[in-house]
Amino acid sequence: MIYILWKKEVESYFSSPLAYVLIGLFSIISGTFFFNLLVTYTDGIQAIPQHLAQEISFVEEVVLRLFANINFLFLIFIPLITMKLFSEEKRLETLDLYWLSPVREWQVVLAKGLAAFTLILSMLLMTVLFPLIIWGVGIRDFSLLGSSYLAVILNACCYISLGLFCSSLSGNQIIAGLLSILGIMFLWMLTWGGHLNSNYLVAEIFSYIGITSHFERILRGLIGTQDIIYYISFVFMFGFLSVKSLGRRNW
Amino acid sequence: MDKILVVDGITKEYPGRMAVSNVSFEVLRGSIHGFLGPNGAGKSTTMRMIAGLMPATSGTMTLFGETIHPEKLSLKNQIGLLPENAPLYLDMPVEKYLALVAKLHGVKKVKEQVEKVMSDLSLIEVRKRLIGNLSKGYKQRVGLAQAIVYDAPFLILDEPTNGLDPQSVVELREFIKKLAQEKTILFSSHVLPEVEQLCDQITIIHQGKIRASGDLKEIHRKFRQGLVLKVGILENEKLPDLSELGKYEITHEHIVGQEKQYDLVFENDLDCRSDLGRLILGKGLHLLTLQVESPELEDIFLHMTEQKK
C-alpha cells in the first residue's frame, strides 16, 4: 500500500514542472556556493606561503561550509515541497479518496514523507558532481564527505516531518509553508539561544532540542548515539503528530 | 427485501451547530433509495457519515450488519461514494487515476476492471487525458467511475447528475438504473422528477431531521389525506352539490380552454368516480375530465420542508 501511495506522489512530482524547477534551482544555487567556496579556497592558499597553505583544510573550508549552506537552502526548498502535501489535498477534498479506501493515516503520512525524501535525494544527487569536479582538479581529500551527506540527509528528514505536520494543520499552502519555515528557524535558534544562555543546564537543554548542534557534530563525523536518537525521535514525533492531525476528522 | 443499511438515531454536532439530529432510516437491498432535502439540510453530512468519512456524535449505523466507523477498514471496499465534490486528482490521466483507486481497494485484475468501467461510462476516448482538462460532464463520469471501479455492493451518489447537460443526465440515469440491478444505491438529487423516476424508497431530511422515510407510494398515500379527484365540465356549467357522495372540499378551480376544472378532496378516501360521473351526467352536464389526482413528489417535498420550518 505504501508503495502505491509513494509511487503516486513521486509521479505527481515528476509529471509537473515543479520538481524540475526545484532541482534546477537547487543545483544552480548549490553549484554557485561550491564554486565560490572553491575559488576562495584556492585564492587563499595561493596568497600565503606554501608551508602555511597546508594548514588550511580543504574539508573545513569547502566541504563543511558547502553542506552547511545546503542545510541553509533546505530552509526554503523543503517547505516548498512539503507545504502542498496535505493542505492542497485538504482544499480539494481529495484526501477522501484515501479515507474511502482501506488505508491508514500513518501509511499516507509515511508515503508522502518518503516521496518528499525521494525528491530531496534527487536534488542531492546533483551535488555528487562536486566531488567529481574536485577529483578532476587533483584534490583527493574526501574525508567527512560521507558524514556531511549523512548530516544533511538527517536534517532533511526532520524538516520533511516538520513540513508534513505543518501541511496537515492547514488547508492553505502558504500558511503551511510559512509555518514550516518558522519551525525550522526556531530549531536553529534554539541552539543559538543555548549558546547565549549563561546557565549551563538551560544551555545544554536548548542545545539538545535545537537541531544545529547535532547537525554540526555529524557533519564533522562525530556521530553519537544521542544524535541518532534525536533524529529518530524527531521524525517519529512529527510523523505521529501528522497522523493525529489527520485523524482529527474522526473526532 | 432485507435491510442493507440501518441508520439509527445518528446525530452530528459541530461546535455551536447541529448538522443532523436523531436521523433514522433504512435502505433495502437492491433498491435505489432517494435522499432528499434542500441545501444545508444535512444530506451530504449524513452521506459522508454512512460512507465512513466522519463519525457520528451519537447513534449507530450498520451496513451488512457491521457497524460503520471511519476507522473500520473492513467496510471500505463495500461502499462506493461519489461525493458532491468528487475526489479527483486533476493532474492525473483518467486511466492512471482509476487504476490508483482500484489498487488502493486491492482489486486483483486492475487493468481489466479499469477497462470495463471506462467502457461502461464512455471514458475510453479520454483515458489518456488529464482529469483537470476534462469537461464537467466527463469529470462527473470519472467521479462515478472511481466509486464503482472496485465493485462495491453499496453505492452512495450525492447529486450525481448535478450540473450535467440533458444528454449526459439521461445517459447517467440509465447507467444508474443498470447499476441498481446488481447494487444497492443511496441517491440524492435536487431534481424531484428524477427521484420519482429512479427511486422506490425515499427519505426526506430537513434542517438535520428526517421528515419522511419509506416506500415512495406509501409516502404518497400518507400525504394525500383523502381522495383528490379532478373533475372537468363545460365552462358555462355549474358543478352540482356532491355531498351525497361524502364530505368534500373544492381545493382548486381553474379554466382550461372551454373546460372548467375542479380539484375535489373527499375525506372518506373512497374512489367514488363512477357515482360522481353518474351524478354529473344525470344532471345533464357535460363531463369532460374525471381522474384521480396523485400529489407530485414536489408537493410532498415542499410540504415537508416548508410547513415544518
Coordinates of C-alpha atoms in Angstrom, one line a residue:
Chain A
M1 CA 0.0 0.0 0.0
I2 CA 2.8 2.4 0.9
Y3 CA 4.5 1.7 -2.4
I4 CA 1.3 2.5 -4.3
L5 CA 0.9 5.8 -2.4
W6 CA 4.6 6.7 -2.7
K7 CA 4.6 6.0 -6.5
K8 CA 1.5 8.2 -7.0
E9 CA 3.2 11.0 -5.1
V10 CA 6.6 10.7 -6.9
E11 CA 4.8 10.5 -10.3
S12 CA 2.8 13.6 -9.3
Y13 CA 6.1 15.5 -8.5
F14 CA 7.8 14.5 -11.7
S15 CA 4.8 14.9 -14.0
S16 CA 4.8 18.6 -13.2
P17 CA 7.5 21.2 -13.9
L18 CA 7.8 22.0 -10.1
A19 CA 10.2 19.1 -9.4
Y20 CA 12.5 20.0 -12.3
V21 CA 12.4 23.7 -11.4
L22 CA 13.3 22.9 -7.8
I23 CA 16.1 20.5 -8.8
G24 CA 17.4 23.0 -11.3
L25 CA 17.3 25.9 -8.9
F26 CA 18.9 23.9 -6.1
S27 CA 21.7 22.8 -8.5
I28 CA 22.4 26.3 -9.6
I29 CA 22.4 27.8 -6.1
S30 CA 24.4 25.0 -4.5
G31 CA 26.8 25.0 -7.5
T32 CA 27.3 28.7 -7.1
F33 CA 28.1 28.1 -3.4
F34 CA 30.5 25.4 -4.3
F35 CA 32.2 27.5 -7.0
N36 CA 32.7 30.5 -4.7
L37 CA 34.0 28.3 -1.8
L38 CA 36.4 26.6 -4.2
V39 CA 37.6 29.9 -5.6
T40 CA 38.0 31.4 -2.1
Y41 CA 39.9 28.3 -1.0
T42 CA 42.3 28.3 -4.0
D43 CA 42.8 32.1 -3.8
G44 CA 43.5 31.7 -0.1
I45 CA 46.2 29.0 -0.4
Q46 CA 47.8 30.9 -3.3
A47 CA 48.0 34.1 -1.3
I48 CA 50.1 32.6 1.5
P49 CA 53.4 30.7 1.7
Q50 CA 53.2 27.0 0.8
H51 CA 54.2 25.7 4.3
L52 CA 51.2 27.7 5.7
A53 CA 48.9 26.7 3.0
Q54 CA 48.9 23.1 4.2
E55 CA 47.4 24.4 7.4
I56 CA 44.2 25.5 5.6
S57 CA 42.0 22.5 5.5
F58 CA 40.1 21.9 2.2
V59 CA 37.5 19.9 4.1
E60 CA 36.9 22.6 6.6
E61 CA 36.9 25.5 4.1
V62 CA 35.0 23.9 1.3
V63 CA 33.2 20.6 2.2
L64 CA 31.8 21.5 5.6
R65 CA 30.8 25.0 4.5
L66 CA 29.2 23.7 1.4
F67 CA 27.0 21.3 3.4
A68 CA 26.2 24.0 5.9
N69 CA 25.0 26.1 3.0
I70 CA 22.9 23.2 1.6
N71 CA 21.3 22.9 5.1
F72 CA 20.5 26.6 4.8
L73 CA 18.9 26.0 1.4
F74 CA 16.6 23.4 2.8
L75 CA 15.0 26.2 4.9
I76 CA 13.3 27.3 1.7
F77 CA 13.3 24.2 -0.5
I78 CA 11.8 21.7 1.9
P79 CA 8.8 23.8 2.9
L80 CA 8.2 24.4 -0.8
I81 CA 8.0 20.7 -1.3
T82 CA 6.0 19.8 1.8
M83 CA 3.6 22.7 2.0
K84 CA 1.2 21.3 -0.5
L85 CA 1.3 17.6 0.6
F86 CA -1.8 17.8 2.8
S87 CA -3.0 21.3 2.5
E88 CA -3.7 21.1 -1.2
E89 CA -5.5 17.8 -0.8
K90 CA -7.5 19.2 2.1
R91 CA -8.6 22.1 0.0
L92 CA -9.5 19.9 -3.0
E93 CA -11.0 17.3 -0.7
T94 CA -9.0 14.6 -2.5
L95 CA -7.9 13.0 0.8
D96 CA -11.4 11.5 0.8
L97 CA -10.1 9.1 -1.8
Y98 CA -7.7 7.6 0.8
W99 CA -10.2 7.6 3.7
L100 CA -12.7 5.8 1.5
S101 CA -10.2 3.0 0.9
P102 CA -8.6 0.6 3.4
V103 CA -5.6 2.9 4.0
R104 CA -4.4 4.1 7.4
E105 CA -3.3 7.6 8.1
W106 CA 0.2 6.5 9.0
Q107 CA 0.6 4.9 5.7
V108 CA -0.4 8.1 3.9
V109 CA 2.0 10.2 6.1
L110 CA 4.9 7.7 5.5
A111 CA 4.3 7.5 1.8
K112 CA 4.1 11.3 1.4
G113 CA 7.2 11.7 3.6
L114 CA 9.1 9.1 1.6
A115 CA 8.1 10.8 -1.7
A116 CA 9.3 14.2 -0.5
F117 CA 12.5 12.5 0.6
T118 CA 12.9 11.0 -2.8
L119 CA 12.7 14.4 -4.4
I120 CA 15.3 15.8 -1.9
L121 CA 17.6 12.9 -2.7
S122 CA 17.2 13.7 -6.4
M123 CA 18.4 17.2 -5.6
L124 CA 21.3 16.0 -3.5
L125 CA 22.2 13.6 -6.3
M126 CA 23.1 16.7 -8.4
T127 CA 25.7 17.6 -5.8
V128 CA 27.6 14.3 -6.4
L129 CA 29.1 16.3 -9.4
F130 CA 31.1 18.4 -6.9
P131 CA 33.4 15.7 -5.5
L132 CA 33.9 14.5 -9.1
I133 CA 35.0 18.1 -10.1
I134 CA 37.3 18.1 -7.1
W135 CA 38.8 14.8 -8.1
G136 CA 39.2 16.2 -11.6
V137 CA 41.3 19.2 -10.3
G138 CA 43.5 16.9 -8.3
I139 CA 42.3 17.2 -4.8
R140 CA 42.0 13.9 -3.1
D141 CA 40.8 14.8 0.4
F142 CA 37.3 13.3 0.7
S143 CA 37.2 12.8 4.5
L144 CA 34.0 13.8 6.1
L145 CA 32.2 13.7 2.8
G146 CA 30.0 10.7 3.8
S147 CA 29.2 12.2 7.2
S148 CA 28.4 15.5 5.6
Y149 CA 25.9 13.8 3.3
L150 CA 24.5 11.9 6.3
A151 CA 24.1 15.2 8.3
V152 CA 22.1 17.0 5.5
I153 CA 20.0 13.8 4.8
L154 CA 19.1 13.5 8.5
N155 CA 18.3 17.2 8.7
A156 CA 16.2 16.8 5.6
C157 CA 14.2 14.0 7.3
C158 CA 13.5 16.3 10.2
Y159 CA 12.4 19.2 8.1
I160 CA 10.2 16.9 6.0
S161 CA 8.5 15.5 9.0
L162 CA 8.0 19.0 10.4
G163 CA 6.7 20.2 7.0
L164 CA 4.3 17.3 6.8
F165 CA 2.9 18.2 10.1
C166 CA 2.5 21.9 9.2
S167 CA 0.8 20.9 6.0
S168 CA -1.6 18.7 7.9
L169 CA -2.7 21.6 10.0
S170 CA -3.9 24.0 7.3
G171 CA -5.9 23.9 4.1
N172 CA -3.8 26.9 3.0
Q173 CA -0.4 26.1 1.3
I174 CA 1.1 29.4 2.1
I175 CA 0.3 29.2 5.8
A176 CA 1.7 25.6 5.8
G177 CA 4.9 26.8 4.1
L178 CA 5.4 29.7 6.4
L179 CA 4.8 27.5 9.5
S180 CA 7.4 25.1 8.2
I181 CA 10.0 27.9 7.6
L182 CA 9.3 29.4 11.1
G183 CA 9.6 25.9 12.6
I184 CA 12.9 25.2 11.0
M185 CA 14.2 28.6 12.0
F186 CA 13.0 28.0 15.6
L187 CA 15.0 24.8 15.6
W188 CA 18.1 26.7 14.6
M189 CA 17.5 29.5 17.0
L190 CA 17.2 27.0 20.0
T191 CA 20.8 26.1 19.6
W192 CA 21.9 29.7 19.2
G193 CA 19.8 30.6 22.2
G194 CA 21.5 27.9 24.2
H195 CA 24.9 29.4 23.3
L196 CA 23.8 32.8 24.6
N197 CA 22.4 31.4 27.9
S198 CA 24.8 31.5 30.9
N199 CA 23.0 28.8 32.8
Y200 CA 24.8 25.5 31.8
L201 CA 21.8 23.3 32.2
V202 CA 19.5 25.5 30.2
A203 CA 22.2 25.9 27.5
E204 CA 22.5 22.1 27.3
I205 CA 18.8 21.6 27.1
F206 CA 18.4 24.2 24.4
S207 CA 21.4 22.8 22.5
Y208 CA 19.9 19.3 22.6
I209 CA 16.4 20.3 21.5
G210 CA 17.9 22.5 18.7
I211 CA 19.0 20.7 15.6
T212 CA 22.2 22.6 14.9
S213 CA 24.4 21.1 17.5
H214 CA 23.5 17.5 16.3
F215 CA 24.0 18.6 12.7
E216 CA 27.4 20.1 13.3
R217 CA 28.6 17.0 15.2
I218 CA 27.5 14.6 12.5
L219 CA 28.9 16.9 9.8
R220 CA 32.3 16.5 11.5
G221 CA 32.0 12.8 11.7
L222 CA 31.2 12.7 15.4
I223 CA 28.2 10.5 15.1
G224 CA 26.9 9.8 18.7
T225 CA 24.0 7.7 19.9
Q226 CA 22.3 10.8 21.3
D227 CA 22.3 12.5 17.9
I228 CA 20.8 9.4 16.2
I229 CA 18.2 9.1 19.0
Y230 CA 17.4 12.8 18.5
Y231 CA 16.9 12.5 14.8
I232 CA 14.8 9.3 15.0
S233 CA 12.6 10.7 17.8
F234 CA 12.2 14.0 16.0
V235 CA 11.0 12.3 12.8
F236 CA 8.7 9.9 14.8
M237 CA 7.3 12.7 16.9
F238 CA 6.3 14.9 13.9
G239 CA 5.2 11.8 11.9
F240 CA 3.0 10.9 14.9
L241 CA 1.6 14.4 15.2
S242 CA 0.8 14.4 11.5
V243 CA -1.1 11.2 11.8
K244 CA -3.0 12.6 14.8
S245 CA -3.7 15.8 13.0
L246 CA -5.2 13.9 10.0
G247 CA -7.2 11.8 12.4
R248 CA -9.0 14.9 13.7
R249 CA -11.7 14.2 11.2
N250 CA -12.6 11.2 13.3
W251 CA -13.2 13.3 16.4
Chain B
M1 CA -36.2 -7.4 0.9
D2 CA -33.8 -7.3 3.8
K3 CA -32.3 -4.1 5.2
I4 CA -28.8 -3.5 4.0
L5 CA -28.2 -0.2 5.8
V6 CA -29.8 0.7 9.1
V7 CA -29.2 4.3 10.3
D8 CA -30.4 4.5 13.9
G9 CA -30.7 7.9 15.6
I10 CA -27.5 9.4 14.4
T11 CA -26.6 13.0 15.4
K12 CA -23.7 15.1 14.2
E13 CA -22.8 18.1 16.3
Y14 CA -20.3 20.7 15.5
P15 CA -19.3 23.4 18.0
G16 CA -22.4 25.7 18.1
R17 CA -24.2 23.9 15.4
M18 CA -26.3 20.7 15.0
A19 CA -25.7 19.4 11.5
V20 CA -28.1 16.3 11.8
S21 CA -30.2 15.3 14.7
N22 CA -31.5 11.9 15.5
V23 CA -31.6 10.7 11.9
S24 CA -33.0 7.2 11.4
F25 CA -33.9 5.4 8.2
E26 CA -33.3 2.1 6.4
V27 CA -32.2 1.1 2.9
L28 CA -33.4 -2.1 1.4
R29 CA -31.2 -4.5 -0.6
G30 CA -31.4 -3.9 -4.3
S31 CA -33.2 -0.6 -4.0
I32 CA -32.4 2.9 -5.2
H33 CA -33.1 5.0 -2.2
G34 CA -33.7 8.7 -2.8
F35 CA -32.3 11.0 -0.2
L36 CA -33.9 14.4 -0.5
G37 CA -33.6 17.7 1.2
P38 CA -33.0 21.4 0.5
N39 CA -29.4 22.8 0.5
G40 CA -27.9 22.6 4.0
A41 CA -30.5 20.1 5.2
G42 CA -27.8 17.6 6.3
K43 CA -27.8 15.3 3.3
S44 CA -24.1 15.4 2.5
T45 CA -23.1 15.2 6.2
T46 CA -25.3 12.1 6.6
M47 CA -24.0 10.5 3.4
R48 CA -20.4 11.2 4.5
M49 CA -21.0 9.6 7.8
I50 CA -22.5 6.5 6.2
A51 CA -19.5 6.3 3.8
G52 CA -17.3 6.2 6.9
L53 CA -15.6 9.6 6.2
M54 CA -16.6 11.0 9.6
P55 CA -18.1 9.6 12.8
A56 CA -21.5 10.4 14.2
T57 CA -21.6 12.2 17.5
S58 CA -24.2 9.7 18.7
G59 CA -26.3 7.0 17.2
T60 CA -25.4 3.9 15.2
M61 CA -25.2 2.9 11.5
T62 CA -24.8 -0.6 10.3
L63 CA -24.1 -1.8 6.8
F64 CA -24.5 -5.5 6.1
G65 CA -24.8 -5.9 9.8
E66 CA -21.5 -4.3 10.6
T67 CA -21.2 -1.1 12.5
I68 CA -19.9 1.8 10.3
H69 CA -17.0 3.8 11.7
P70 CA -14.2 5.7 9.9
E71 CA -11.5 3.5 11.4
K72 CA -13.2 0.3 10.4
L73 CA -11.3 -0.9 7.3
S74 CA -13.4 -4.0 6.6
L75 CA -16.3 -1.9 5.2
K76 CA -14.2 0.3 2.9
N77 CA -14.4 -2.0 -0.1
Q78 CA -18.2 -2.4 0.4
I79 CA -19.0 1.3 0.0
G80 CA -18.6 3.4 -3.2
L81 CA -19.1 7.1 -2.8
L82 CA -19.5 9.8 -5.3
P83 CA -19.5 12.9 -3.1
E84 CA -20.6 16.4 -4.1
N85 CA -17.0 17.3 -4.9
A86 CA -15.6 14.1 -6.4
P87 CA -12.0 13.5 -5.0
L88 CA -10.3 13.8 -8.4
Y89 CA -6.5 14.3 -8.9
L90 CA -6.7 16.9 -11.7
D91 CA -3.0 16.3 -12.6
M92 CA -3.5 12.6 -13.4
P93 CA -4.7 11.0 -16.6
V94 CA -8.1 9.3 -16.3
E95 CA -6.8 5.7 -16.7
K96 CA -4.0 6.1 -14.2
Y97 CA -6.3 7.7 -11.6
L98 CA -8.8 4.8 -11.9
A99 CA -6.0 2.3 -11.7
L100 CA -4.8 4.0 -8.5
V101 CA -8.3 3.8 -6.9
A102 CA -8.6 0.1 -7.9
K103 CA -5.2 -0.6 -6.4
L104 CA -6.0 1.2 -3.2
H105 CA -9.0 -1.1 -2.8
G106 CA -7.0 -4.2 -3.6
V107 CA -8.6 -5.0 -6.9
K108 CA -6.9 -8.1 -8.4
K109 CA -7.4 -7.5 -12.1
V110 CA -6.8 -3.8 -12.1
K111 CA -6.4 -3.4 -15.9
E112 CA -9.5 -5.4 -16.8
Q113 CA -11.6 -3.6 -14.2
V114 CA -10.5 -0.2 -15.2
E115 CA -11.1 -1.0 -18.9
K116 CA -14.6 -2.3 -18.1
V117 CA -15.6 0.8 -16.1
M118 CA -14.1 3.2 -18.7
S119 CA -16.1 1.4 -21.3
D120 CA -19.3 1.4 -19.3
L121 CA -19.0 5.2 -18.7
S122 CA -17.8 6.1 -22.2
L123 CA -14.4 7.3 -20.9
I124 CA -12.3 5.3 -23.4
E125 CA -11.7 8.3 -25.7
V126 CA -10.4 10.4 -22.8
R127 CA -8.4 7.7 -21.0
K128 CA -5.0 9.4 -21.5
R129 CA -6.2 13.0 -20.9
L130 CA -5.6 14.8 -17.6
I131 CA -8.7 15.0 -15.5
G132 CA -8.2 18.7 -15.0
N133 CA -8.6 19.3 -18.7
L134 CA -11.9 17.4 -19.0
S135 CA -15.4 19.0 -19.2
K136 CA -17.7 19.0 -16.1
G137 CA -19.7 16.1 -17.6
Y138 CA -16.6 13.9 -18.0
K139 CA -15.3 14.8 -14.6
Q140 CA -18.5 13.7 -13.1
R141 CA -18.3 10.4 -15.0
V142 CA -14.7 9.9 -13.7
G143 CA -16.1 10.6 -10.2
L144 CA -18.7 7.9 -10.7
A145 CA -16.1 5.6 -12.2
Q146 CA -13.9 5.9 -9.0
A147 CA -17.0 4.9 -6.9
I148 CA -17.7 1.8 -8.9
V149 CA -14.2 0.7 -10.1
Y150 CA -13.7 -1.7 -7.1
D151 CA -17.2 -3.1 -7.5
A152 CA -18.6 -2.1 -4.1
P153 CA -22.1 -3.6 -3.5
F154 CA -23.4 -0.4 -1.9
L155 CA -23.2 3.0 -3.6
I156 CA -23.7 6.5 -2.3
L157 CA -24.3 9.0 -5.0
D158 CA -24.5 12.6 -3.9
E159 CA -26.3 14.6 -6.6
P160 CA -24.6 12.7 -9.5
T161 CA -26.4 14.5 -12.2
N162 CA -25.8 18.0 -10.9
G163 CA -24.5 20.4 -13.5
L164 CA -24.7 18.0 -16.4
D165 CA -26.2 18.7 -19.8
P166 CA -29.5 17.0 -20.6
Q167 CA -28.0 14.3 -22.8
S168 CA -25.5 13.3 -20.0
V169 CA -28.2 13.4 -17.4
V170 CA -30.3 10.9 -19.4
E171 CA -27.2 8.7 -20.0
L172 CA -26.2 8.8 -16.4
R173 CA -29.7 8.0 -15.2
E174 CA -29.9 5.0 -17.4
F175 CA -26.5 3.9 -16.1
I176 CA -27.6 4.2 -12.5
K177 CA -30.7 2.1 -13.3
K178 CA -28.4 -0.5 -14.8
L179 CA -26.2 -0.4 -11.7
A180 CA -29.2 -1.0 -9.5
Q181 CA -29.7 -4.4 -11.0
E182 CA -26.6 -5.6 -9.0
K183 CA -26.2 -3.0 -6.3
T184 CA -28.0 -1.0 -3.7
I185 CA -27.9 2.7 -4.2
L186 CA -28.4 5.7 -1.9
F187 CA -29.0 8.6 -4.2
S188 CA -29.5 12.3 -3.5
S189 CA -30.8 14.8 -6.0
H190 CA -32.5 18.1 -6.3
V191 CA -34.4 17.0 -9.4
L192 CA -37.5 15.5 -7.9
P193 CA -39.0 14.0 -11.1
E194 CA -35.6 12.2 -11.4
V195 CA -36.0 10.8 -7.9
E196 CA -39.6 9.7 -8.7
Q197 CA -38.3 8.0 -11.9
L198 CA -35.4 6.2 -10.3
C199 CA -36.3 5.5 -6.7
D200 CA -38.7 3.2 -5.0
Q201 CA -37.8 4.3 -1.5
I202 CA -37.1 7.8 -0.3
T203 CA -36.1 9.7 2.8
I204 CA -36.7 13.4 3.2
I205 CA -34.4 15.4 5.5
H206 CA -34.9 19.0 6.5
Q207 CA -32.9 21.1 9.0
G208 CA -31.0 18.0 10.0
K209 CA -34.1 16.0 10.9
I210 CA -35.9 13.2 9.0
R211 CA -39.4 14.4 7.8
A212 CA -40.4 11.2 6.0
S213 CA -38.9 7.9 5.1
G214 CA -40.0 4.7 3.4
D215 CA -41.7 3.5 0.3
L216 CA -42.4 6.2 -2.2
K217 CA -46.0 5.0 -2.9
E218 CA -46.7 4.8 0.9
I219 CA -45.5 8.3 1.4
H220 CA -47.7 9.5 -1.4
R221 CA -50.6 7.7 0.2
K222 CA -50.0 9.1 3.6
F223 CA -49.6 12.6 2.3
R224 CA -52.8 12.5 0.3
Q225 CA -55.1 12.8 3.3
G226 CA -58.2 12.0 1.4
L227 CA -59.0 11.2 -2.2
V228 CA -58.3 14.0 -4.7
L229 CA -60.4 13.9 -7.9
K230 CA -60.0 16.2 -10.8
V231 CA -63.4 16.9 -12.5
G232 CA -63.9 18.9 -15.6
I233 CA -67.2 20.2 -17.1
L234 CA -68.1 22.9 -19.6
E235 CA -67.1 26.4 -18.7
N236 CA -70.7 27.7 -18.6
E237 CA -71.9 24.9 -16.4
K238 CA -72.1 24.8 -12.6
L239 CA -70.8 21.9 -10.5
P240 CA -73.8 20.4 -8.6
D241 CA -73.8 19.6 -4.9
L242 CA -71.9 16.3 -4.4
S243 CA -72.4 15.8 -0.6
E244 CA -74.4 12.7 -1.1
L245 CA -71.1 11.0 -2.1
G246 CA -69.4 12.1 1.1
K247 CA -67.9 15.2 2.8
Y248 CA -65.8 17.0 0.3
E249 CA -64.0 20.3 -0.4
I250 CA -63.1 22.1 -3.6
T251 CA -59.4 22.9 -3.2
H252 CA -58.7 24.3 -6.6
E253 CA -60.8 25.7 -9.5
H254 CA -59.5 26.9 -12.9
I255 CA -60.4 27.1 -16.6
V256 CA -58.6 25.3 -19.3
G257 CA -59.9 26.3 -22.8
Q258 CA -63.6 25.8 -22.7
E259 CA -63.4 23.5 -19.7
K260 CA -63.8 24.4 -16.0
Q261 CA -61.7 22.0 -13.8
Y262 CA -62.2 21.4 -10.1
D263 CA -59.9 19.6 -7.6
L264 CA -62.1 17.9 -5.1
V265 CA -60.9 16.3 -1.9
F266 CA -63.2 13.6 -0.4
E267 CA -62.4 12.9 3.2
N268 CA -63.6 9.3 3.1
D269 CA -60.8 8.4 0.8
L270 CA -63.1 6.1 -1.3
D271 CA -62.8 6.1 -5.1
C272 CA -66.3 7.4 -6.0
R273 CA -65.6 8.2 -9.6
S274 CA -68.4 6.0 -11.1
D275 CA -71.0 7.5 -8.7
L276 CA -69.7 11.0 -9.4
G277 CA -69.8 10.5 -13.1
R278 CA -73.3 9.2 -13.0
L279 CA -74.4 12.1 -10.8
I280 CA -72.9 14.8 -13.1
L281 CA -74.2 13.2 -16.2
G282 CA -77.6 12.7 -14.5
K283 CA -77.8 16.5 -14.1
G284 CA -77.4 16.8 -17.8
L285 CA -73.9 18.3 -17.5
H286 CA -71.0 17.5 -19.8
L287 CA -68.3 15.6 -18.1
L288 CA -65.0 16.3 -19.8
T289 CA -62.5 15.1 -17.2
L290 CA -62.7 12.7 -14.3
Q291 CA -59.5 11.4 -12.8
V292 CA -57.7 10.6 -9.5
E293 CA -55.0 13.2 -8.8
S294 CA -51.8 11.9 -7.2
P295 CA -49.7 14.6 -5.5
E296 CA -46.4 15.2 -7.1
L297 CA -43.2 14.4 -5.1
E298 CA -42.6 18.1 -5.4
D299 CA -45.8 18.8 -3.4
I300 CA -44.8 16.4 -0.7
F301 CA -41.3 17.7 -0.6
L302 CA -42.4 21.3 -0.3
H303 CA -45.0 20.4 2.3
M304 CA -42.3 18.6 4.4
T305 CA -39.7 21.3 4.1
E306 CA -41.9 24.4 4.3
Q307 CA -44.7 23.7 6.8
K308 CA -42.5 22.2 9.4
K309 CA -39.9 25.1 9.5

